[in-house]
PDB file of C-alpha atoms and ligand atoms in Angstrom:
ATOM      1  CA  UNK A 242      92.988 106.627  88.023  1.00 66.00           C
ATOM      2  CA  UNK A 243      95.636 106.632  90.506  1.00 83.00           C
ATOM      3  CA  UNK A 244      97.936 103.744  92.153  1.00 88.00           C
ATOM      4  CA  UNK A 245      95.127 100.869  93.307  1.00 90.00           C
ATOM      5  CA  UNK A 246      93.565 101.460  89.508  1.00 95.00           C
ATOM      6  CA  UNK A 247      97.359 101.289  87.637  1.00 96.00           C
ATOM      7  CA  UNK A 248      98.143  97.821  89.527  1.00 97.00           C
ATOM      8  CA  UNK A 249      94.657  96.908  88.539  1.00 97.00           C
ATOM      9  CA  UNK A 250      95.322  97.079  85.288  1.00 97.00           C
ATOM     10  CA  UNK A 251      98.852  95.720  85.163  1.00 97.00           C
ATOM     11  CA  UNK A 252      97.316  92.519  86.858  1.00 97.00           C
ATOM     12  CA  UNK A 253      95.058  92.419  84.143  1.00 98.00           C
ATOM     13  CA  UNK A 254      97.527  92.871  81.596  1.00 98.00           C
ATOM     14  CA  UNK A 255      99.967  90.543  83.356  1.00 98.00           C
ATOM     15  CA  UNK A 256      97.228  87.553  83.289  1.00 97.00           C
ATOM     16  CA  UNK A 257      96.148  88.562  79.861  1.00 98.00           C
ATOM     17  CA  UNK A 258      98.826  89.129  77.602  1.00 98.00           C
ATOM     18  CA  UNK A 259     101.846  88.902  79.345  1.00 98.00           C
ATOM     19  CA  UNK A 260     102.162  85.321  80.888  1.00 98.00           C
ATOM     20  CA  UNK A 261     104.996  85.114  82.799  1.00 98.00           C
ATOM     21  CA  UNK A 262     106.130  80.979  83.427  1.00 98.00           C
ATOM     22  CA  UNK A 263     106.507  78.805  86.171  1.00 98.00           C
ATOM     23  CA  UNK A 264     110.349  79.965  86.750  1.00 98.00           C
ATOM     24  CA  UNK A 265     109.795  83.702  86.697  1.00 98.00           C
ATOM     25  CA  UNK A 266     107.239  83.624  89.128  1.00 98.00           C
ATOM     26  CA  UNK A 267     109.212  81.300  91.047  1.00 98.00           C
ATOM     27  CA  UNK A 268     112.174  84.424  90.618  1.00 98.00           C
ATOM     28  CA  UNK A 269     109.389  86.469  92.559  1.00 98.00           C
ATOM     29  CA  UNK A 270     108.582  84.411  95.261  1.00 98.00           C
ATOM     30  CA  UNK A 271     112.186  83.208  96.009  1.00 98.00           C
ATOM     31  CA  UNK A 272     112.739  86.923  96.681  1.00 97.00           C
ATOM     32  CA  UNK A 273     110.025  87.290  99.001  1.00 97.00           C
ATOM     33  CA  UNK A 274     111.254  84.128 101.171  1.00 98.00           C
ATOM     34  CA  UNK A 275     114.432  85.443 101.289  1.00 97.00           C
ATOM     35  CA  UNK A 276     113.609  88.237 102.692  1.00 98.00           C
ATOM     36  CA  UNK A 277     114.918  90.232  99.555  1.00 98.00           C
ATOM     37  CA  UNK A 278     113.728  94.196  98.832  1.00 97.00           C
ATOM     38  CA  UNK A 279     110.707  93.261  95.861  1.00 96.00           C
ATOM     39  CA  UNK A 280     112.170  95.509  93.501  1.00 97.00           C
ATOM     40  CA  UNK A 281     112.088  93.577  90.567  1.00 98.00           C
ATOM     41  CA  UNK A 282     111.317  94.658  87.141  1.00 98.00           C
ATOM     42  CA  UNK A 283     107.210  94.703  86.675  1.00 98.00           C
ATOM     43  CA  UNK A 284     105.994  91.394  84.819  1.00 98.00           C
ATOM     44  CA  UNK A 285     105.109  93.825  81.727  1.00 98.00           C
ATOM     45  CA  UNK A 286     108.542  95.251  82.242  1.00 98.00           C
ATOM     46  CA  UNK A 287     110.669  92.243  82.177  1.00 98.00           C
ATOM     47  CA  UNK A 288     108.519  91.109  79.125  1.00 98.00           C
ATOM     48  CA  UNK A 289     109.187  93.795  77.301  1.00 98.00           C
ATOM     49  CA  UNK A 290     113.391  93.628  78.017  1.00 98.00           C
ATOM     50  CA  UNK A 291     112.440  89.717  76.596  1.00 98.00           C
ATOM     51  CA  UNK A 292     110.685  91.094  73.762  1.00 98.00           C
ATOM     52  CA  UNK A 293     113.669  93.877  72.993  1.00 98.00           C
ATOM     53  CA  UNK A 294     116.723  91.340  73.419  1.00 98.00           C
ATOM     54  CA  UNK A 295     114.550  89.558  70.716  1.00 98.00           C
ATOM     55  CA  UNK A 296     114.042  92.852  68.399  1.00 98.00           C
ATOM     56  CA  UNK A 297     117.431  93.831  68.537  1.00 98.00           C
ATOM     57  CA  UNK A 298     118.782  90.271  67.247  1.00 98.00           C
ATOM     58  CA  UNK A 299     121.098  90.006  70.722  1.00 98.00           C
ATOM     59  CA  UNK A 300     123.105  87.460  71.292  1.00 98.00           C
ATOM     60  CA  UNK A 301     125.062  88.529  74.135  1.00 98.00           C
ATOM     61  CA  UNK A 302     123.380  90.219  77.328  1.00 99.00           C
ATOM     62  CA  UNK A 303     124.971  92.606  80.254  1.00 99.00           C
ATOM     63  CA  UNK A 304     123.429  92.789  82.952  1.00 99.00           C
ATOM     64  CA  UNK A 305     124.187  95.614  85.961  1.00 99.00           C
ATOM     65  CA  UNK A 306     121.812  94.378  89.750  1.00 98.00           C
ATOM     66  CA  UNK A 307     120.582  91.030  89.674  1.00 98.00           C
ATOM     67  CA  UNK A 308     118.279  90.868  92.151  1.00 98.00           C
ATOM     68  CA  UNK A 309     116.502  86.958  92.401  1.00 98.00           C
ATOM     69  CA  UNK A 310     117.297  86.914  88.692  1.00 98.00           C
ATOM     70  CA  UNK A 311     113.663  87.995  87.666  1.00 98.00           C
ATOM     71  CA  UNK A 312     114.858  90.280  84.746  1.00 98.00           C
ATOM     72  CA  UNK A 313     117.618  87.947  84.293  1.00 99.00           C
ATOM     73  CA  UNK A 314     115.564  85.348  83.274  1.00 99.00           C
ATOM     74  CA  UNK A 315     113.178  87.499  81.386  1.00 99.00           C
ATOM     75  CA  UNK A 316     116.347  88.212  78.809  1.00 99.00           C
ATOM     76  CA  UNK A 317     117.555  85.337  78.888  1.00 99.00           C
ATOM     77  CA  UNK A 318     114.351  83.589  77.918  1.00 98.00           C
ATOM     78  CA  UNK A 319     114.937  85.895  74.864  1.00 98.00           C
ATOM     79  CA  UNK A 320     118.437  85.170  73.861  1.00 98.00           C
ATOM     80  CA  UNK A 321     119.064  82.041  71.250  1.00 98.00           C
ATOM     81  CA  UNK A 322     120.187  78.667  72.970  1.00 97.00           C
ATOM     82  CA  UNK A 323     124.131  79.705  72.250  1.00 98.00           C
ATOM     83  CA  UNK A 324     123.306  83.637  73.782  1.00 98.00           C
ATOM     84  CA  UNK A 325     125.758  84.437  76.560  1.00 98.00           C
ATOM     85  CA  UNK A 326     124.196  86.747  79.409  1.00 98.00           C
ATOM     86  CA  UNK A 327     126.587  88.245  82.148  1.00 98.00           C
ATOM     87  CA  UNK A 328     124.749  89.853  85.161  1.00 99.00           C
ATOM     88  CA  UNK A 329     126.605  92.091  87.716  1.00 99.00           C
ATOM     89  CA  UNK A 330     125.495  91.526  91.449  1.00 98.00           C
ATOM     90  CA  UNK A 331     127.046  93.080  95.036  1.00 98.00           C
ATOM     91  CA  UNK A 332     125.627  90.493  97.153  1.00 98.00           C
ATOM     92  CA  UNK A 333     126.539  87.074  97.095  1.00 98.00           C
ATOM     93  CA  UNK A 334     122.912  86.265  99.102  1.00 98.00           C
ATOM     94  CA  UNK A 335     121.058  87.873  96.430  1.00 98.00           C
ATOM     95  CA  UNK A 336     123.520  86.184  93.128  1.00 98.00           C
ATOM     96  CA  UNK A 337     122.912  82.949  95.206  1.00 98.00           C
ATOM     97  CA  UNK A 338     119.026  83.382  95.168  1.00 98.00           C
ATOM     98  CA  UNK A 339     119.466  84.253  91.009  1.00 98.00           C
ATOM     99  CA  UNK A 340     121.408  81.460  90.251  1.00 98.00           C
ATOM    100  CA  UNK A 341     119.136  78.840  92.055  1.00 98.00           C
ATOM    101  CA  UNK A 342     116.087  80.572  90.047  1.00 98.00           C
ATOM    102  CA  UNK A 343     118.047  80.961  86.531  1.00 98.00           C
ATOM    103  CA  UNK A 344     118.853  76.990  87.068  1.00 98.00           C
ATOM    104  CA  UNK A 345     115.853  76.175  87.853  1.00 98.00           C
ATOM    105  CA  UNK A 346     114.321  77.791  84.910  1.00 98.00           C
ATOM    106  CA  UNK A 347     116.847  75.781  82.382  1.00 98.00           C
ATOM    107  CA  UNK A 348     119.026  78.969  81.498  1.00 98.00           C
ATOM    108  CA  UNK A 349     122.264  77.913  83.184  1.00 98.00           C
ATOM    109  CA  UNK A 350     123.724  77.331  79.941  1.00 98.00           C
ATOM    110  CA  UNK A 351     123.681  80.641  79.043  1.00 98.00           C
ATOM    111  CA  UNK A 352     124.121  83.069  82.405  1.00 98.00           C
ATOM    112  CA  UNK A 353     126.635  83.724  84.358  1.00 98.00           C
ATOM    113  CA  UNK A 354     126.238  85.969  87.272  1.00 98.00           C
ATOM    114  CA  UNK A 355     129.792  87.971  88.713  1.00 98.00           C
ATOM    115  CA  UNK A 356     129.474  88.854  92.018  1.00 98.00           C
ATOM    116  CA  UNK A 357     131.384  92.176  93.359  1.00 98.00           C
ATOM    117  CA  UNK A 358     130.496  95.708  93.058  1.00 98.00           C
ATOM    118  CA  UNK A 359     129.596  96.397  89.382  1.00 98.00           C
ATOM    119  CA  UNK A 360     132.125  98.723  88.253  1.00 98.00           C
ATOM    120  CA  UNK A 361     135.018  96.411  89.113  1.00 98.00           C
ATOM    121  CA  UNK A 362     133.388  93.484  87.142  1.00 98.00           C
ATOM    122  CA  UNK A 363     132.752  95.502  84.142  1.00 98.00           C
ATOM    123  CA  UNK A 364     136.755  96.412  84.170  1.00 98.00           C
ATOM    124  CA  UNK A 365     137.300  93.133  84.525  1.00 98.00           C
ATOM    125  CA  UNK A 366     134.967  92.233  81.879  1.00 98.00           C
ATOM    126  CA  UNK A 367     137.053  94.846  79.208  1.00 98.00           C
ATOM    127  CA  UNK A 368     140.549  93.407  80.908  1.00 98.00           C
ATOM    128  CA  UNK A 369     139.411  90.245  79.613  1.00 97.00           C
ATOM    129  CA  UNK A 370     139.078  91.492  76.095  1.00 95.00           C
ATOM    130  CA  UNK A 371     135.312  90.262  76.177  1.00 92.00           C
ATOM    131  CA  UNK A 372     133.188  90.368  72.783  1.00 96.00           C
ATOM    132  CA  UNK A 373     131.131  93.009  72.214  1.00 98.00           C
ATOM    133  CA  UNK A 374     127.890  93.113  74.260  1.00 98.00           C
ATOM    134  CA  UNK A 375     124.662  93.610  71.975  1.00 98.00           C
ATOM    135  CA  UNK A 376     122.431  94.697  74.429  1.00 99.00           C
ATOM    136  CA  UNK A 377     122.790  96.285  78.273  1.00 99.00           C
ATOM    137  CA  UNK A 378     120.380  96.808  80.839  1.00 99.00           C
ATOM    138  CA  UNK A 379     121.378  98.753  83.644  1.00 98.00           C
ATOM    139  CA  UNK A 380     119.520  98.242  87.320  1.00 98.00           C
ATOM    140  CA  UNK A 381     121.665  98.563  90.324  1.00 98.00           C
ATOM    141  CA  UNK A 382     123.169 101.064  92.412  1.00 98.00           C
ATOM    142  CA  UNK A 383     121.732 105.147  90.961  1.00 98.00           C
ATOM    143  CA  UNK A 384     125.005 106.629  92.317  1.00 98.00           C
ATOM    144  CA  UNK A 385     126.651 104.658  90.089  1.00 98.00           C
ATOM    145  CA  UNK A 386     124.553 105.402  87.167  1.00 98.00           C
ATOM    146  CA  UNK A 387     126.777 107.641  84.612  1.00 98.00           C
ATOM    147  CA  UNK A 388     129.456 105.059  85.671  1.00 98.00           C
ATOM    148  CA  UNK A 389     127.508 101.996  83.995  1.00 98.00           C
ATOM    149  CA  UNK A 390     126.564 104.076  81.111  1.00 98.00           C
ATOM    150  CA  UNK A 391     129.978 104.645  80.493  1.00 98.00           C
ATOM    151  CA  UNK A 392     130.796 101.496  80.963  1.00 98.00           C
ATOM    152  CA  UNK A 393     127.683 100.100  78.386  1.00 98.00           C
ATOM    153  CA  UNK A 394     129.205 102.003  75.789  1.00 98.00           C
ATOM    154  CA  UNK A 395     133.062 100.806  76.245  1.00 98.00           C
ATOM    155  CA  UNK A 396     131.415  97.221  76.482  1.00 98.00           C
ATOM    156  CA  UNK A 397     129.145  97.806  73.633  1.00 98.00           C
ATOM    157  CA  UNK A 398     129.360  98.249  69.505  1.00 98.00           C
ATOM    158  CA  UNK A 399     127.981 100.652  67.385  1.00 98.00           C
ATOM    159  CA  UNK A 400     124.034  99.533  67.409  1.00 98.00           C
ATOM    160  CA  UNK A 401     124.110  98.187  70.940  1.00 98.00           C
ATOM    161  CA  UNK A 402     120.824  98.833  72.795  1.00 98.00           C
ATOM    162  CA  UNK A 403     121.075 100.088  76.285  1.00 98.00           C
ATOM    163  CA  UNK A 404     118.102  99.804  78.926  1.00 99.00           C
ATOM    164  CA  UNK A 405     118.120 102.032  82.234  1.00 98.00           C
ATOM    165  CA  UNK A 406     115.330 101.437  84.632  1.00 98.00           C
ATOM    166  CA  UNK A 407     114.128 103.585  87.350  1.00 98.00           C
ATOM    167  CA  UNK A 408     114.549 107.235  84.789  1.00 98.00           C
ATOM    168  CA  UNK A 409     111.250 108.764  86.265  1.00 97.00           C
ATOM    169  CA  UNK A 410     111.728 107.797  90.459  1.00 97.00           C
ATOM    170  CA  UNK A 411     108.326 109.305  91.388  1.00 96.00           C
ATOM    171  CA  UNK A 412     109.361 112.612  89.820  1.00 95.00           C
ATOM    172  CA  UNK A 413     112.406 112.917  91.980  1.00 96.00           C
ATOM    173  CA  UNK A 414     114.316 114.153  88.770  1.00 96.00           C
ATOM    174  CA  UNK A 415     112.485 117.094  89.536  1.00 96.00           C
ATOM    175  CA  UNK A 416     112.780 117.584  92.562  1.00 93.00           C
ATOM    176  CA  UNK A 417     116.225 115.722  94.100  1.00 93.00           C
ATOM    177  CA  UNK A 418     115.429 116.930  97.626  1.00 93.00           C
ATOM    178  CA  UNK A 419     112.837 113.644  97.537  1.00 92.00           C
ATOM    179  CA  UNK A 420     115.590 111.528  97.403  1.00 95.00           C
ATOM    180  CA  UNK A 421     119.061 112.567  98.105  1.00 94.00           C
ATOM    181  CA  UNK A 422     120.545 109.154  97.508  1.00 94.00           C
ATOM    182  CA  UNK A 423     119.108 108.151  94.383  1.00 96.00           C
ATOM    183  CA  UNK A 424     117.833 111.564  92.626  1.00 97.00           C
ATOM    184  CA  UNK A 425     121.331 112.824  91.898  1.00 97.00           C
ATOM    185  CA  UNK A 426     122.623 109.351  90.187  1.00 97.00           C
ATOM    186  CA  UNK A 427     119.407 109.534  88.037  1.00 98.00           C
ATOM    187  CA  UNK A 428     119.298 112.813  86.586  1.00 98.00           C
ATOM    188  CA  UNK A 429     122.843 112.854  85.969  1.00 98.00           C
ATOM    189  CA  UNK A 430     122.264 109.710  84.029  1.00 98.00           C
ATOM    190  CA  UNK A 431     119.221 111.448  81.853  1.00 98.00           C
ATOM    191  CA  UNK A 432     121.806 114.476  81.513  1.00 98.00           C
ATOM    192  CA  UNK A 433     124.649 112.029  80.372  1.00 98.00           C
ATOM    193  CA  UNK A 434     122.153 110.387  77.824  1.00 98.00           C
ATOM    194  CA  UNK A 435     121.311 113.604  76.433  1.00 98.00           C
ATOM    195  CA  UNK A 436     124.539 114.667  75.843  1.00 98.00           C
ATOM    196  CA  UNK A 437     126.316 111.653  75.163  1.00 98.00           C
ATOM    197  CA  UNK A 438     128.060 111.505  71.715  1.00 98.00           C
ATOM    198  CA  UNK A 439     127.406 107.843  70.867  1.00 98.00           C
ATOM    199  CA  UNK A 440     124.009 107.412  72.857  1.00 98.00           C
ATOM    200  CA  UNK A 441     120.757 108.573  71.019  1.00 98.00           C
ATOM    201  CA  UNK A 442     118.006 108.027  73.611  1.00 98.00           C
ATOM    202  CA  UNK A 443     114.567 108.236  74.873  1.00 98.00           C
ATOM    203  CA  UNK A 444     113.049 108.142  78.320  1.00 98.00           C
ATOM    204  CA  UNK A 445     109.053 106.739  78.610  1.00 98.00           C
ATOM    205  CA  UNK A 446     106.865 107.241  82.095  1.00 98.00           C
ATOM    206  CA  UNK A 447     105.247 104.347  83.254  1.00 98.00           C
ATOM    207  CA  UNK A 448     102.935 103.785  85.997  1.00 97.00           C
ATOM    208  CA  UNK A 449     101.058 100.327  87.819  1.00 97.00           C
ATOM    209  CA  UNK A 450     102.714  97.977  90.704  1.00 96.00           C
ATOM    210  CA  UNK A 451     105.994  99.781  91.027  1.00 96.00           C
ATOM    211  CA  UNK A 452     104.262 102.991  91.018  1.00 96.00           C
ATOM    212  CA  UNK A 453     105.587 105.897  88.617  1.00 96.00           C
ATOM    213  CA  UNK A 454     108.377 105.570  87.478  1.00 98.00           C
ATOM    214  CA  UNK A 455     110.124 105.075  83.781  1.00 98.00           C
ATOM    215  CA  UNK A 456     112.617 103.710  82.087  1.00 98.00           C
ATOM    216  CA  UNK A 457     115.464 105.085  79.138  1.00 98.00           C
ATOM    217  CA  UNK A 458     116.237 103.551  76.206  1.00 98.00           C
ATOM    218  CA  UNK A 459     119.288 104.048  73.997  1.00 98.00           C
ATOM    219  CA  UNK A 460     121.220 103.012  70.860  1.00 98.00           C
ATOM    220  CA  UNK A 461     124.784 103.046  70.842  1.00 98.00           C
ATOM    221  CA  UNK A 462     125.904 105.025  67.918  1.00 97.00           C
TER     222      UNK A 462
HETATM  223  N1  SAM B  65     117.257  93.748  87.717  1.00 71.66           N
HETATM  224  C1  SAM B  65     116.619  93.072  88.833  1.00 71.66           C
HETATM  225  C2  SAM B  65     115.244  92.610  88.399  1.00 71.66           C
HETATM  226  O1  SAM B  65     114.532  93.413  87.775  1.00 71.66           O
HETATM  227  O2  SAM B  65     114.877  91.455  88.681  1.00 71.66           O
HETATM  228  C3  SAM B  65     116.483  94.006  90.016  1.00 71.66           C
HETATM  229  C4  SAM B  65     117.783  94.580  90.498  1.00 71.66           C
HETATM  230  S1  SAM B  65     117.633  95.453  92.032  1.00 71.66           S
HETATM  231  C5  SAM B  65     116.683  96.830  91.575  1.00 71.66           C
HETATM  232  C6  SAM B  65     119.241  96.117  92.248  1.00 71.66           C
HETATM  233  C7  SAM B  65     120.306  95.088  92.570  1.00 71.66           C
HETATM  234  O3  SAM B  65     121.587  95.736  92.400  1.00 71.66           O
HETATM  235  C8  SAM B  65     120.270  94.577  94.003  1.00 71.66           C
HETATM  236  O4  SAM B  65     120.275  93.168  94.021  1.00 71.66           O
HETATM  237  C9  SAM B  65     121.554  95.134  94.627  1.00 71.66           C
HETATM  238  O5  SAM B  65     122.145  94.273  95.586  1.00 71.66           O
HETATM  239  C10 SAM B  65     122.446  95.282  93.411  1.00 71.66           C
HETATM  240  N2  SAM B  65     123.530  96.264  93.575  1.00 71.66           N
HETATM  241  C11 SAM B  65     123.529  97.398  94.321  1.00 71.66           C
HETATM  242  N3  SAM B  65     124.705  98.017  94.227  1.00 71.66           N
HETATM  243  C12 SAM B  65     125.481  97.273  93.405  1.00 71.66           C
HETATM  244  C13 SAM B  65     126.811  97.390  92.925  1.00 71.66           C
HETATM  245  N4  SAM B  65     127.584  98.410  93.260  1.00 71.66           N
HETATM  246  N5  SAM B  65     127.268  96.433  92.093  1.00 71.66           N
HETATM  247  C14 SAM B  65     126.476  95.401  91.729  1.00 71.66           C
HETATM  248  N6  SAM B  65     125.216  95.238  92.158  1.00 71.66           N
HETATM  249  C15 SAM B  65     124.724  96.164  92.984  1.00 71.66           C
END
């Protein structure tokens, strides 16, 4: 199978087991309107962040790219009704978007979306002598990649779990010269999670509507 047959089968999967709501499809199609680059997180994707915030007993979520708010709301939908989530976002267009979609999906309450670039929030964040985040997922900028890992670590507690989408980039960790702008931020952040002291991690391959690509999981140790 190749690309029509993957999406096949994530639509399948999507309709069958998956079941995104009302408000995360809304996430989706908010984008679209607003003109706004679809590169959310696959439905089977953000499911499984949902399904992982759950595992891992999370009560507080950071986020790095917001987007519409489509993985936002994903966690969030997975976080107890007193879970905190803090999402990182450049463009005030796009954290505008995401809040209108998080409220409208009943998750005010618990999100809060900083807009600026990334790495200046997350100082902020530690100026502010935050608690401990349980869980980080890590979606924005590649250049910046080793940066937020860095940064989910100094944010995070022995036992945190940390998320990094996009790990695979159509093989471009392979072969950089496919993508000069992102390649380098991504293997450097594979190469930073191998080595890292406190990170044990993993990296799987996937493949369907965003084509193949992967994404890394870690535990803060
Ligand atoms: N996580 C979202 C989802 O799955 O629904 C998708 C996030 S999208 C791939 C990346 C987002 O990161 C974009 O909205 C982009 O504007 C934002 N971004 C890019 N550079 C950034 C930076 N330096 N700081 C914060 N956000 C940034």
């Amino acid at each position: 199978k190749t690309q029509p047959g993957w999406v096949a089968v994530e639509e399948f999967l999507t309709d069958s087991v998956v079941h995104p709501d009302g408000a995360l499809q809304r996430a989706v199609q908010s984008a679209v309107d607003a003109g706004m680059p679809p590169i959310e997180v696959a439905p089977n994707a953000g499911k499984l962040l949902k399904l992982l915030v759950q595992l891992s007993g999370a009560r507080r979520v950071l986020e790095v790219g917001t987007l519409a708010g489509f993985s936002t709301i994903w966690m969030a939908q997975g976080l107890p009704d007193d879970g905190r989530l803090v999402t990182c976002e450049y463009l005030t267009k796009h954290a505008d978007v995401a809040r209108a979609n998080v409220e409208a999906a009943g998750l005010g309450h618990k999100v809060e979306i900083r807009v600026g670039a990334a790495l200046d929030s997350l100082a902020a964040l530690q100026a502010e002598g935050q608690e401990p985040f349980d869980f980080v997922f890590i979606d924005a900028d590649k250049e910046n990649n080793t940066g937020y890992l860095e940064w989910a670590v100094r944010l995070g507690r022995p036992g945190t779990t940390v998320v990094l989408d996009n790990a695979v980039w159509e093989g471009a960790v392979l072969d950089p010269s496919l993508d000069q702008v992102n390649a380098p931020g991504i293997i450097s952040a594979l190469q930073l999670m191998g080595e890292h002291p406190q990170l044990d991690a993993t990296v799987i391959q996937t493949v369907g509507s965003k084509g193949w690509d992967g994404f890394a999981l870690a535990l803060v140790r």
